[in-house]
Amino acid sequence: MTSTGLPVVGVTRYVTPLREGGSLPGIVEADDLGTYVCKFRGAGQGMRVLVAEVIVAGLAERLGLRTPRLVALDLDPAIARYEADEEVQDLLNASAGLNLGTDFLPGSFGFDGHVPGGSTDAVRVLWLDAFVANVDRSWRNPNLLLWHGNLWVIDHGAALYFHHGWGGGVTDPGRFAAQPWSADDHIFRDHAAELPSVDVELRNLLDSRVFSELLSQVPDEWLEPVPGADDPAAVRAAYVDFLTARLGTRQWLPQAAA
Ligand SMILES: Nc1ncnc2c1ncn2[C@@H]1O[C@H](COP(=O)(O)OP(=O)(O)O)[C@@H](O)[C@H]1O
Ligand SMILES: [Mg+2]
């Protein structure tokens, strides 16, 4: 039995691919009668992107943003038998075990440039993306949804890219802590001047205890051992170190760098 803080539900049916997404996420139904957008562990980017999704969604919530509820989707590749599309079949076969599910928001639509409720959410999104070094929130690809009159953030697999450099062992948290982040392509870059006015408030919502709680949500089986961190607990601790180090600096705030 694998340890995960996320609720685990079983996939009962693969419904349809979401072709717009680069990672071929798909809509699935599960045995809790829920409908989820499934991010597959067998997709090209590997399981680290799922880890980033869980951590950053948790951070978003702590910062007062809305993001779809997450579950771990247990996939029995036997459902691939009912799938005609060969690419999807391969993906399902490569994804036995726990995958990431984000609650499907029916009737949501893509961001249209108007932030409901003023600029509060926009500044928070910008701060979050600077903190986690998310490069995936541009006008081309906002990864924002509007649902029931509110702004929802999705798709955080491209954040925390430092972990892609862990193949030879856990790298130096100090480097991530000092890594600047550019708001130039960010959909809310025009709000950068407001960052100093929310920085202290948002920082105070986070600490290493919060980071540990978020890491406890991540299933063990997504936390692949690397040299120097050879079990899930050690990998979790490495993430907590990186996030804590980043929280201790301000170079990454676009305003501070200017
Ligand atoms: N929870 C959700 N509810 C409704 N639509 C979603 C949800 N998650 C993703 N989508 C839709 O699917 C698209 C692709 O999902 P996304 O998480 O952005 O994956 P990718 O990494 O492939 O870009 C999104 O742009 C959005 O239109
Ligand atoms: Mg996306």
mmCIF file of C-alpha atoms and ligand atoms in Angstrom:
data_model
loop_
_atom_site.group_PDB
_atom_site.id
_atom_site.type_symbol
_atom_site.label_atom_id
_atom_site.label_comp_id
_atom_site.label_asym_id
_atom_site.label_seq_id
_atom_site.Cartn_x
_atom_site.Cartn_y
_atom_site.Cartn_z
ATOM 1 C CA MET A 1 0.000 0.000 0.000
ATOM 2 C CA THR A 2 1.360 3.363 -0.977
ATOM 3 C CA SER A 3 1.257 6.395 1.287
ATOM 4 C CA THR A 4 -0.560 9.435 -0.036
ATOM 5 C CA GLY A 5 -2.433 12.277 1.627
ATOM 6 C CA LEU A 6 -4.614 12.699 -1.447
ATOM 7 C CA PRO A 7 -7.884 10.772 -1.545
ATOM 8 C CA VAL A 8 -7.507 7.738 -3.811
ATOM 9 C CA VAL A 9 -10.290 6.929 -6.266
ATOM 10 C CA GLY A 10 -10.421 4.306 -8.999
ATOM 11 C CA VAL A 11 -10.768 5.192 -12.680
ATOM 12 C CA THR A 12 -13.843 3.526 -14.182
ATOM 13 C CA ARG A 13 -13.833 4.993 -17.690
ATOM 14 C CA TYR A 14 -11.629 6.995 -20.002
ATOM 15 C CA VAL A 15 -13.919 9.564 -21.619
ATOM 16 C CA THR A 16 -11.926 11.741 -23.998
ATOM 17 C CA PRO A 17 -8.521 13.329 -24.480
ATOM 18 C CA LEU A 18 -8.039 17.068 -23.960
ATOM 19 C CA ARG A 19 -6.176 17.607 -27.195
ATOM 20 C CA GLU A 20 -5.153 21.186 -26.479
ATOM 21 C CA GLY A 21 -2.841 20.109 -23.669
ATOM 22 C CA GLY A 22 0.730 19.183 -24.518
ATOM 23 C CA SER A 23 0.814 16.301 -22.031
ATOM 24 C CA LEU A 24 -2.329 14.629 -23.442
ATOM 25 C CA PRO A 25 -4.390 14.920 -20.279
ATOM 26 C CA GLY A 26 -7.762 13.212 -20.534
ATOM 27 C CA ILE A 27 -11.158 13.331 -18.943
ATOM 28 C CA VAL A 28 -11.977 10.253 -16.880
ATOM 29 C CA GLU A 29 -14.761 9.059 -14.621
ATOM 30 C CA ALA A 30 -14.049 7.505 -11.253
ATOM 31 C CA ASP A 31 -15.710 5.210 -8.735
ATOM 32 C CA ASP A 32 -16.677 8.125 -6.498
ATOM 33 C CA LEU A 33 -18.930 9.226 -9.423
ATOM 34 C CA GLY A 34 -16.600 12.164 -9.991
ATOM 35 C CA THR A 35 -15.306 13.427 -13.324
ATOM 36 C CA TYR A 36 -11.641 14.400 -13.394
ATOM 37 C CA VAL A 37 -8.996 15.748 -15.691
ATOM 38 C CA CYS A 38 -6.333 13.062 -15.489
ATOM 39 C CA LYS A 39 -2.630 13.875 -15.763
ATOM 40 C CA PHE A 40 -0.991 10.576 -16.608
ATOM 41 C CA ARG A 41 2.124 9.333 -14.895
ATOM 42 C CA GLY A 42 3.124 7.670 -18.155
ATOM 43 C CA ALA A 43 3.098 10.923 -20.146
ATOM 44 C CA GLY A 44 6.430 12.134 -21.505
ATOM 45 C CA GLN A 45 7.369 14.494 -18.654
ATOM 46 C CA GLY A 46 7.359 11.798 -15.986
ATOM 47 C CA MET A 47 6.098 11.881 -12.441
ATOM 48 C CA ARG A 48 7.916 14.999 -11.256
ATOM 49 C CA VAL A 49 5.395 17.190 -13.025
ATOM 50 C CA LEU A 50 2.671 15.526 -10.941
ATOM 51 C CA VAL A 51 4.611 16.368 -7.787
ATOM 52 C CA ALA A 52 4.828 20.010 -8.902
ATOM 53 C CA GLU A 53 1.082 20.054 -9.578
ATOM 54 C CA VAL A 54 0.281 18.890 -6.049
ATOM 55 C CA ILE A 55 2.707 21.250 -4.306
ATOM 56 C CA VAL A 56 1.754 24.339 -6.278
ATOM 57 C CA ALA A 57 -1.998 23.698 -6.080
ATOM 58 C CA GLY A 58 -1.572 23.430 -2.302
ATOM 59 C CA LEU A 59 0.389 26.678 -2.211
ATOM 60 C CA ALA A 60 -2.275 28.385 -4.332
ATOM 61 C CA GLU A 61 -4.933 27.399 -1.801
ATOM 62 C CA ARG A 62 -2.839 28.629 1.108
ATOM 63 C CA LEU A 63 -2.486 31.966 -0.672
ATOM 64 C CA GLY A 64 -6.239 32.260 -1.008
ATOM 65 C CA LEU A 65 -6.553 31.273 -4.665
ATOM 66 C CA ARG A 66 -9.008 28.776 -6.122
ATOM 67 C CA THR A 67 -7.809 25.604 -7.786
ATOM 68 C CA PRO A 68 -9.686 22.377 -8.545
ATOM 69 C CA ARG A 69 -9.701 19.705 -5.839
ATOM 70 C CA LEU A 70 -7.043 17.032 -6.393
ATOM 71 C CA VAL A 71 -7.245 13.257 -6.069
ATOM 72 C CA ALA A 72 -4.969 10.342 -6.827
ATOM 73 C CA LEU A 73 -6.551 8.333 -9.642
ATOM 74 C CA ASP A 74 -5.835 4.637 -9.454
ATOM 75 C CA LEU A 75 -5.689 3.341 -12.997
ATOM 76 C CA ASP A 76 -6.093 -0.275 -14.028
ATOM 77 C CA PRO A 77 -4.668 -0.423 -17.557
ATOM 78 C CA ALA A 78 -7.361 -2.986 -18.408
ATOM 79 C CA ILE A 79 -9.548 -0.008 -19.381
ATOM 80 C CA ALA A 80 -7.185 0.543 -22.327
ATOM 81 C CA ARG A 81 -8.939 -2.395 -23.999
ATOM 82 C CA TYR A 82 -11.984 -0.228 -24.672
ATOM 83 C CA GLU A 83 -9.914 2.498 -26.247
ATOM 84 C CA ALA A 84 -9.637 2.666 -30.046
ATOM 85 C CA ASP A 85 -6.967 5.376 -30.243
ATOM 86 C CA GLU A 86 -3.531 3.781 -30.175
ATOM 87 C CA GLU A 87 -1.777 6.786 -28.653
ATOM 88 C CA VAL A 88 -4.272 6.828 -25.783
ATOM 89 C CA GLN A 89 -3.966 3.062 -25.395
ATOM 90 C CA ASP A 90 -0.194 3.391 -24.998
ATOM 91 C CA LEU A 91 -0.621 6.182 -22.473
ATOM 92 C CA LEU A 92 -3.072 4.149 -20.374
ATOM 93 C CA ASN A 93 -0.833 1.101 -20.500
ATOM 94 C CA ALA A 94 2.129 3.184 -19.348
ATOM 95 C CA SER A 95 0.127 4.673 -16.464
ATOM 96 C CA ALA A 96 -0.826 1.769 -14.200
ATOM 97 C CA GLY A 97 -0.997 2.926 -10.587
ATOM 98 C CA LEU A 98 -1.676 6.395 -9.215
ATOM 99 C CA ASN A 99 -2.201 9.310 -11.570
ATOM 100 C CA LEU A 100 -3.208 12.879 -10.797
ATOM 101 C CA GLY A 101 -6.866 13.885 -11.008
ATOM 102 C CA THR A 102 -8.094 17.457 -10.895
ATOM 103 C CA ASP A 103 -11.802 17.932 -10.349
ATOM 104 C CA PHE A 104 -13.349 18.706 -13.746
ATOM 105 C CA LEU A 105 -15.045 22.113 -13.667
ATOM 106 C CA PRO A 106 -18.040 21.667 -15.986
ATOM 107 C CA GLY A 107 -18.973 24.766 -17.948
ATOM 108 C CA SER A 108 -15.778 26.596 -17.092
ATOM 109 C CA PHE A 109 -14.236 28.722 -19.806
ATOM 110 C CA GLY A 110 -10.830 30.104 -20.585
ATOM 111 C CA PHE A 111 -9.579 33.386 -19.190
ATOM 112 C CA ASP A 112 -10.885 36.353 -21.203
ATOM 113 C CA GLY A 113 -8.686 39.114 -19.795
ATOM 114 C CA HIS A 114 -11.079 40.214 -17.073
ATOM 115 C CA VAL A 115 -10.154 39.272 -13.502
ATOM 116 C CA PRO A 116 -13.316 38.976 -11.427
ATOM 117 C CA GLY A 117 -13.247 40.912 -8.167
ATOM 118 C CA GLY A 118 -10.468 43.373 -8.966
ATOM 119 C CA SER A 119 -6.735 42.818 -8.896
ATOM 120 C CA THR A 120 -6.420 40.781 -5.658
ATOM 121 C CA ASP A 121 -6.301 37.432 -7.421
ATOM 122 C CA ALA A 122 -4.043 38.700 -10.198
ATOM 123 C CA VAL A 123 -1.327 39.876 -7.771
ATOM 124 C CA ARG A 124 -1.546 36.630 -5.817
ATOM 125 C CA VAL A 125 -1.188 34.567 -8.972
ATOM 126 C CA LEU A 126 1.844 36.622 -9.976
ATOM 127 C CA TRP A 127 3.448 36.200 -6.529
ATOM 128 C CA LEU A 128 2.755 32.450 -6.561
ATOM 129 C CA ASP A 129 4.254 32.010 -10.022
ATOM 130 C CA ALA A 130 7.343 34.013 -9.051
ATOM 131 C CA PHE A 131 7.797 31.930 -5.909
ATOM 132 C CA VAL A 132 7.557 28.576 -7.703
ATOM 133 C CA ALA A 133 9.211 29.853 -10.900
ATOM 134 C CA ASN A 134 6.222 28.946 -13.043
ATOM 135 C CA VAL A 135 6.806 29.768 -16.718
ATOM 136 C CA ASP A 136 3.410 28.544 -17.884
ATOM 137 C CA ARG A 137 1.030 31.472 -17.421
ATOM 138 C CA SER A 138 1.374 33.606 -20.523
ATOM 139 C CA TRP A 139 -1.277 35.217 -22.734
ATOM 140 C CA ARG A 140 -0.766 32.392 -25.194
ATOM 141 C CA ASN A 141 -1.291 29.820 -22.474
ATOM 142 C CA PRO A 142 -2.900 31.363 -19.377
ATOM 143 C CA ASN A 143 -3.831 28.154 -17.532
ATOM 144 C CA LEU A 144 -6.613 30.080 -15.849
ATOM 145 C CA LEU A 145 -10.269 29.154 -15.881
ATOM 146 C CA LEU A 146 -13.379 31.161 -15.090
ATOM 147 C CA TRP A 147 -15.995 29.188 -13.260
ATOM 148 C CA HIS A 148 -19.053 30.411 -11.374
ATOM 149 C CA GLY A 149 -17.796 33.962 -11.693
ATOM 150 C CA ASN A 150 -14.404 33.256 -10.127
ATOM 151 C CA LEU A 151 -10.850 32.821 -11.309
ATOM 152 C CA TRP A 152 -9.325 29.321 -10.944
ATOM 153 C CA VAL A 153 -5.665 28.440 -11.446
ATOM 154 C CA ILE A 154 -4.689 25.145 -13.104
ATOM 155 C CA ASP A 155 -1.736 23.344 -14.676
ATOM 156 C CA HIS A 156 1.339 23.759 -12.491
ATOM 157 C CA GLY A 157 3.483 20.941 -13.845
ATOM 158 C CA ALA A 158 6.038 23.348 -15.321
ATOM 159 C CA ALA A 159 6.814 24.963 -11.954
ATOM 160 C CA LEU A 160 9.651 23.912 -9.607
ATOM 161 C CA TYR A 161 11.809 22.896 -12.554
ATOM 162 C CA PHE A 162 14.819 22.543 -10.239
ATOM 163 C CA HIS A 163 13.795 18.919 -9.671
ATOM 164 C CA HIS A 164 14.516 18.089 -13.296
ATOM 165 C CA GLY A 165 18.170 18.642 -12.398
ATOM 166 C CA TRP A 166 18.162 15.997 -9.675
ATOM 167 C CA GLY A 167 19.164 13.076 -11.889
ATOM 168 C CA GLY A 168 22.679 13.039 -10.466
ATOM 169 C CA GLY A 169 21.566 13.902 -6.938
ATOM 170 C CA VAL A 170 19.736 16.645 -5.089
ATOM 171 C CA THR A 171 21.149 20.028 -6.122
ATOM 172 C CA ASP A 172 21.777 23.141 -4.009
ATOM 173 C CA PRO A 173 18.612 24.795 -2.557
ATOM 174 C CA GLY A 174 20.552 28.069 -2.401
ATOM 175 C CA ARG A 175 20.674 28.234 -6.181
ATOM 176 C CA PHE A 176 16.913 27.999 -6.491
ATOM 177 C CA ALA A 177 16.519 30.493 -3.647
ATOM 178 C CA ALA A 178 18.577 33.053 -5.572
ATOM 179 C CA GLN A 179 17.184 32.287 -9.018
ATOM 180 C CA PRO A 180 15.495 35.369 -10.465
ATOM 181 C CA TRP A 181 12.165 35.039 -12.209
ATOM 182 C CA SER A 182 11.023 37.189 -15.070
ATOM 183 C CA ALA A 183 7.444 38.447 -15.288
ATOM 184 C CA ASP A 184 7.923 39.557 -18.906
ATOM 185 C CA ASP A 185 5.729 36.843 -20.407
ATOM 186 C CA HIS A 186 3.332 36.580 -17.504
ATOM 187 C CA ILE A 187 -0.319 37.260 -18.117
ATOM 188 C CA PHE A 188 -0.458 39.501 -15.024
ATOM 189 C CA ARG A 189 2.898 41.239 -15.468
ATOM 190 C CA ASP A 190 1.153 44.620 -15.320
ATOM 191 C CA HIS A 191 0.492 43.947 -11.642
ATOM 192 C CA ALA A 192 4.184 43.653 -10.734
ATOM 193 C CA ALA A 193 4.186 47.087 -9.093
ATOM 194 C CA GLU A 194 1.625 45.797 -6.562
ATOM 195 C CA LEU A 195 3.812 42.899 -5.433
ATOM 196 C CA PRO A 196 5.584 44.745 -2.592
ATOM 197 C CA SER A 197 2.216 45.585 -1.029
ATOM 198 C CA VAL A 198 1.228 41.900 -0.712
ATOM 199 C CA ASP A 199 4.646 40.315 -0.259
ATOM 200 C CA VAL A 200 4.767 40.264 3.548
ATOM 201 C CA GLU A 201 1.164 39.135 3.904
ATOM 202 C CA LEU A 202 1.624 36.236 1.478
ATOM 203 C CA ARG A 203 5.009 35.160 2.858
ATOM 204 C CA ASN A 204 3.509 34.963 6.327
ATOM 205 C CA LEU A 205 1.007 32.380 5.105
ATOM 206 C CA LEU A 206 3.851 29.960 4.346
ATOM 207 C CA ASP A 207 6.570 28.230 6.333
ATOM 208 C CA SER A 208 8.396 24.913 6.366
ATOM 209 C CA ARG A 209 5.572 23.274 8.327
ATOM 210 C CA VAL A 210 3.127 24.218 5.564
ATOM 211 C CA PHE A 211 5.551 22.867 2.960
ATOM 212 C CA SER A 212 5.809 19.553 4.852
ATOM 213 C CA GLU A 213 2.031 19.297 4.938
ATOM 214 C CA LEU A 214 1.845 19.834 1.191
ATOM 215 C CA LEU A 215 4.536 17.221 0.562
ATOM 216 C CA SER A 216 2.629 14.711 2.676
ATOM 217 C CA GLN A 217 -0.137 14.911 0.069
ATOM 218 C CA VAL A 218 2.157 13.549 -2.626
ATOM 219 C CA PRO A 219 1.970 9.777 -3.119
ATOM 220 C CA ASP A 220 5.180 7.911 -2.271
ATOM 221 C CA GLU A 221 5.292 6.323 -5.689
ATOM 222 C CA TRP A 222 5.727 9.704 -7.419
ATOM 223 C CA LEU A 223 8.746 10.543 -5.271
ATOM 224 C CA GLU A 224 11.388 8.627 -7.132
ATOM 225 C CA PRO A 225 14.645 8.244 -5.243
ATOM 226 C CA VAL A 226 17.696 10.174 -6.453
ATOM 227 C CA PRO A 227 21.287 9.960 -5.226
ATOM 228 C CA GLY A 228 21.392 11.520 -1.770
ATOM 229 C CA ALA A 229 17.633 11.164 -1.251
ATOM 230 C CA ASP A 230 16.963 7.481 -1.518
ATOM 231 C CA ASP A 231 13.490 7.158 -0.066
ATOM 232 C CA PRO A 232 10.251 9.179 -0.294
ATOM 233 C CA ALA A 233 10.830 10.848 3.090
ATOM 234 C CA ALA A 234 14.228 12.135 1.964
ATOM 235 C CA VAL A 235 12.811 13.385 -1.341
ATOM 236 C CA ARG A 236 10.000 15.172 0.533
ATOM 237 C CA ALA A 237 12.595 16.771 2.816
ATOM 238 C CA ALA A 238 14.547 17.986 -0.224
ATOM 239 C CA TYR A 239 11.463 19.759 -1.606
ATOM 240 C CA VAL A 240 10.816 21.330 1.798
ATOM 241 C CA ASP A 241 14.436 22.572 1.889
ATOM 242 C CA PHE A 242 14.138 24.131 -1.558
ATOM 243 C CA LEU A 243 10.844 25.859 -0.799
ATOM 244 C CA THR A 244 12.067 27.059 2.591
ATOM 245 C CA ALA A 245 15.256 28.454 1.070
ATOM 246 C CA ARG A 246 13.253 30.289 -1.583
ATOM 247 C CA LEU A 247 10.936 31.744 1.030
ATOM 248 C CA GLY A 248 13.973 33.141 2.809
ATOM 249 C CA THR A 249 14.990 35.337 -0.139
ATOM 250 C CA ARG A 250 13.374 38.025 -2.266
ATOM 251 C CA GLN A 251 15.542 38.143 -5.407
ATOM 252 C CA TRP A 252 12.859 36.268 -7.306
ATOM 253 C CA LEU A 253 10.261 38.982 -6.786
ATOM 254 C CA PRO A 254 10.260 40.809 -10.146
ATOM 255 C CA GLN A 255 9.924 44.195 -8.431
ATOM 256 C CA ALA A 256 12.914 43.642 -6.156
ATOM 257 C CA ALA A 257 15.113 42.790 -9.128
ATOM 258 C CA ALA A 258 14.207 45.966 -11.005
HETATM 259 N N1 LIG B 1 -10.179 20.931 -13.851
HETATM 260 C C1 LIG B 1 -10.503 21.312 -15.098
HETATM 261 N N2 LIG B 1 -11.795 21.598 -15.429
HETATM 262 C C2 LIG B 1 -12.118 21.975 -16.694
HETATM 263 N N3 LIG B 1 -11.222 22.080 -17.697
HETATM 264 C C3 LIG B 1 -9.936 21.817 -17.441
HETATM 265 C C4 LIG B 1 -9.504 21.426 -16.138
HETATM 266 N N4 LIG B 1 -8.172 21.192 -16.170
HETATM 267 C C5 LIG B 1 -7.796 21.437 -17.431
HETATM 268 N N5 LIG B 1 -8.847 21.817 -18.208
HETATM 269 C C6 LIG B 1 -8.800 22.145 -19.652
HETATM 270 O O1 LIG B 1 -7.858 21.313 -20.269
HETATM 271 C C7 LIG B 1 -6.763 22.064 -20.824
HETATM 272 C C8 LIG B 1 -5.473 21.311 -20.627
HETATM 273 O O2 LIG B 1 -5.238 21.101 -19.243
HETATM 274 P P1 LIG B 1 -3.888 21.560 -18.574
HETATM 275 O O3 LIG B 1 -3.986 21.234 -17.126
HETATM 276 O O4 LIG B 1 -3.634 22.995 -18.912
HETATM 277 O O5 LIG B 1 -2.856 20.558 -19.253
HETATM 278 P P2 LIG B 1 -1.533 20.763 -20.148
HETATM 279 O O6 LIG B 1 -0.372 20.520 -19.232
HETATM 280 O O7 LIG B 1 -1.608 19.700 -21.168
HETATM 281 O O8 LIG B 1 -1.568 22.160 -20.702
HETATM 282 C C9 LIG B 1 -6.835 23.399 -20.094
HETATM 283 O O9 LIG B 1 -6.306 24.439 -20.845
HETATM 284 C C10 LIG B 1 -8.317 23.571 -19.865
HETATM 285 O O10 LIG B 1 -8.947 24.092 -21.015
HETATM 286 MG MG MG B 2 -2.079 23.953 -19.816
#
